[in-house]
Amino acid sequence: MSAFSWHLGQRVRAIPPSAIRRFFDLLETMPDAISLGIGEPDFVTPWHVRDRGIYSLEKGFTKYTPNAGLSELRGEISAYMRRHYDMAYDPKGEIVVTVGGSEAIDLAMRAVLEPGDEVLIPQPSFVCYGPIATLAGATPVFLETLAENRFRLTAEQLRAAITPKTRLLVLPYPCNPTGGIMERADLEAVADVLRDTDIAVISDEIYAELTYGEAHVSLAQLPGMEERTVVVGGLSKSHAMTGWRMGYACGPREVIAQMIKIHQFAIMSAPTTSQYAAIEALRHGDRDIAAMREEYDERRRFVVDALGRMGLPCFEPQGAFYVFPDIRSTGLTSEDFCEGLLRAQRVAVIPGSAFGASGEGFVRCCYAASMKQLTEAMERLKRFLEGTIQLTIDN
Amino acid sequence: MLELLRLLEKDCTLTRGQMAAMLGRSEAEVSDAIADFEARGVILRYKAVVDWEKTDVEMVTALIDVKVTPQRGEGFDRVAERIYQYDEVESLYLMSGGYDLSVLITGRTMKEVALFVAEKLAPLESVTGTATHFLLKKYKDGGVVFAPVTPQEERILMV
Ligand SMILES: Cc1ncc(COP(=O)(O)O)c(C=O)c1O
């Protein structure tokens, strides 16, 4: 066999490997740990939704769908956006059904970005934006949001980061991993900065249904913002449907048309069974959303209270299903903290550094877990903290 | 504090501290509300859901449709009272439709249940007919599914 040496693409090679590889490797060896590390609902998809997917299979609906997605589903997405957020998107031309919100982010970036463009990405945030921007040939520029600002993006930060090369802003709210949200006034301040620029926005609103207290506001709801914004949504988190891979993007015709072009050649169409299930979820799932949100809210309050009792400072998260406590008082890096907790107490939480350099000093705990697991995890975390404090005193 | 009732109905082993945190109330408020619910008979009892099939206890359950002649001035209440006093009777409901009372009975053997119907239930003056159905398998009871849950084998480690 002759030796073959791959010439691998510069863009993909430029993507750094996960910053917390060591922690991952360890996690893989401990499947029995209580995991608060996976950011997905612990609920199974509601039965009426699963049943609709099964029924579509019984009927033999196993063919490709139109590239943009079933028109009935686009109609339901449009109705849902209007009902929940008072936003108007035409099912014909302003909506594309994607393989999770993830694909919608990829499509939007590839449709917009050119080599040399800069993409502003607030961090700590979900891990996909930087690599996707890099693959599109653009340069990610990270904006560090701060605990004292409740991890919101401020107008000053945004203004200071804008250069002539800035093409795109990612708005990742409600935020994974911080649980931070942007209220209307915060968005208005951002909109004021954007208005004088030609910067487009990808608003990742995958957690829009999961806010506690204030209802979610989209940047696209503000005057003059809809025409520059692609709203990314999906059913993964709101309807407990991660494995179905159902997402969508809503936005102006011009950009959606280009996104559909990429989707058409790279994906063809989103999974057919999932699209039928999604029709049911959007049409009859509002009560499921409310019931799950109620449960997450109870767990959220429980976890925030428990962390407070342990003396771990924790900003009160107002969205998604994560808490992001500040662990700097332990003197450990977030990766050492997580590794220590996993080894000593068999609880998995994720180092904040996985979500960007500004996540260092924090850890992400996902509270989409049963009360039994959360109670036990909090007990163990408390024991771990007592142990590390003991160690610090001993030294 | 209806949310409190929903929490307790799902899991009455939660501590007051846990419930207080989950609802964003103080422990004293939760304790007071529970005391009030108990005093007013809103909360009647705290129980565990047991799957006796998994033990070696032999047990049969039957659902019995009972037709009754209602009594003047008392309706069905008097006869219902005479039925639910038996320890064997686990549940008793007044029904609309083709029969009047639905009685859920547990016994050690089918014979024991049949004898209860023949000797205790059927002879009651106002009872005009019974139909006994034995339960063969319990799939779900009180909102709890009895079949074991199989978790998805492989999942992502982090998102
Ligand atoms: C902020 C955020 N955006 C997007 C996604 C991707 O979700 P999906 O592709 O399942 O819709 C996730 C998943 O964790 C997320 O946290």
PDB file of C-alpha atoms in Angstrom, chain A residues 24 28 37-40 176 295 298 301-302 305 350 355 364 371 375, chain B residues 3 6-7 10 14 17-18 21-24 27 155-159:
ATOM      1  CA  PHE A  24     -13.938  15.028  28.031  1.00  0.00           C
ATOM      2  CA  GLU A  28     -16.000   9.271  28.816  1.00  0.00           C
ATOM      3  CA  GLY A  37     -23.337  18.224  31.621  1.00  0.00           C
ATOM      4  CA  ILE A  38     -25.699  17.567  28.736  1.00  0.00           C
ATOM      5  CA  GLY A  39     -27.659  20.574  27.580  1.00  0.00           C
ATOM      6  CA  GLU A  40     -30.842  18.925  26.521  1.00  0.00           C
ATOM      7  CA  ASN A 176     -26.232  28.775  26.828  1.00  0.00           C
ATOM      8  CA  GLU A 295     -40.859  22.265  35.880  1.00  0.00           C
ATOM      9  CA  GLU A 298     -38.945  24.867  39.913  1.00  0.00           C
ATOM     10  CA  ARG A 301     -35.066  27.947  41.812  1.00  0.00           C
ATOM     11  CA  PHE A 302     -34.035  24.855  43.728  1.00  0.00           C
ATOM     12  CA  ASP A 305     -31.047  28.284  46.239  1.00  0.00           C
ATOM     13  CA  ILE A 350     -18.916  21.612  32.292  1.00  0.00           C
ATOM     14  CA  PHE A 355     -17.670  28.363  26.155  1.00  0.00           C
ATOM     15  CA  ARG A 364     -22.130  25.254  33.731  1.00  0.00           C
ATOM     16  CA  MET A 371     -35.200  16.594  41.274  1.00  0.00           C
ATOM     17  CA  THR A 375     -30.740  16.967  45.006  1.00  0.00           C
TER      18      THR A 375
ATOM     19  CA  GLU B   3     -48.479  24.716  42.819  1.00  0.00           C
ATOM     20  CA  ARG B   6     -49.087  19.727  42.309  1.00  0.00           C
ATOM     21  CA  LEU B   7     -45.590  19.228  43.688  1.00  0.00           C
ATOM     22  CA  LYS B  10     -46.024  14.216  42.115  1.00  0.00           C
ATOM     23  CA  LEU B  14     -39.778  16.429  48.850  1.00  0.00           C
ATOM     24  CA  GLY B  17     -37.000  23.201  52.258  1.00  0.00           C
ATOM     25  CA  GLN B  18     -36.908  21.781  48.753  1.00  0.00           C
ATOM     26  CA  ALA B  21     -36.907  26.703  47.136  1.00  0.00           C
ATOM     27  CA  MET B  22     -38.702  25.290  44.106  1.00  0.00           C
ATOM     28  CA  LEU B  23     -41.664  27.600  44.566  1.00  0.00           C
ATOM     29  CA  GLY B  24     -39.703  30.643  45.623  1.00  0.00           C
ATOM     30  CA  GLU B  27     -40.244  27.319  54.490  1.00  0.00           C
ATOM     31  CA  ARG B 155     -26.028  10.018  23.941  1.00  0.00           C
ATOM     32  CA  ILE B 156     -23.811  12.970  23.342  1.00  0.00           C
ATOM     33  CA  LEU B 157     -21.557  13.880  26.285  1.00  0.00           C
ATOM     34  CA  MET B 158     -21.908  17.597  26.053  1.00  0.00           C
ATOM     35  CA  VAL B 159     -23.783  20.241  24.095  1.00  0.00           C
TER      36      VAL B 159
END
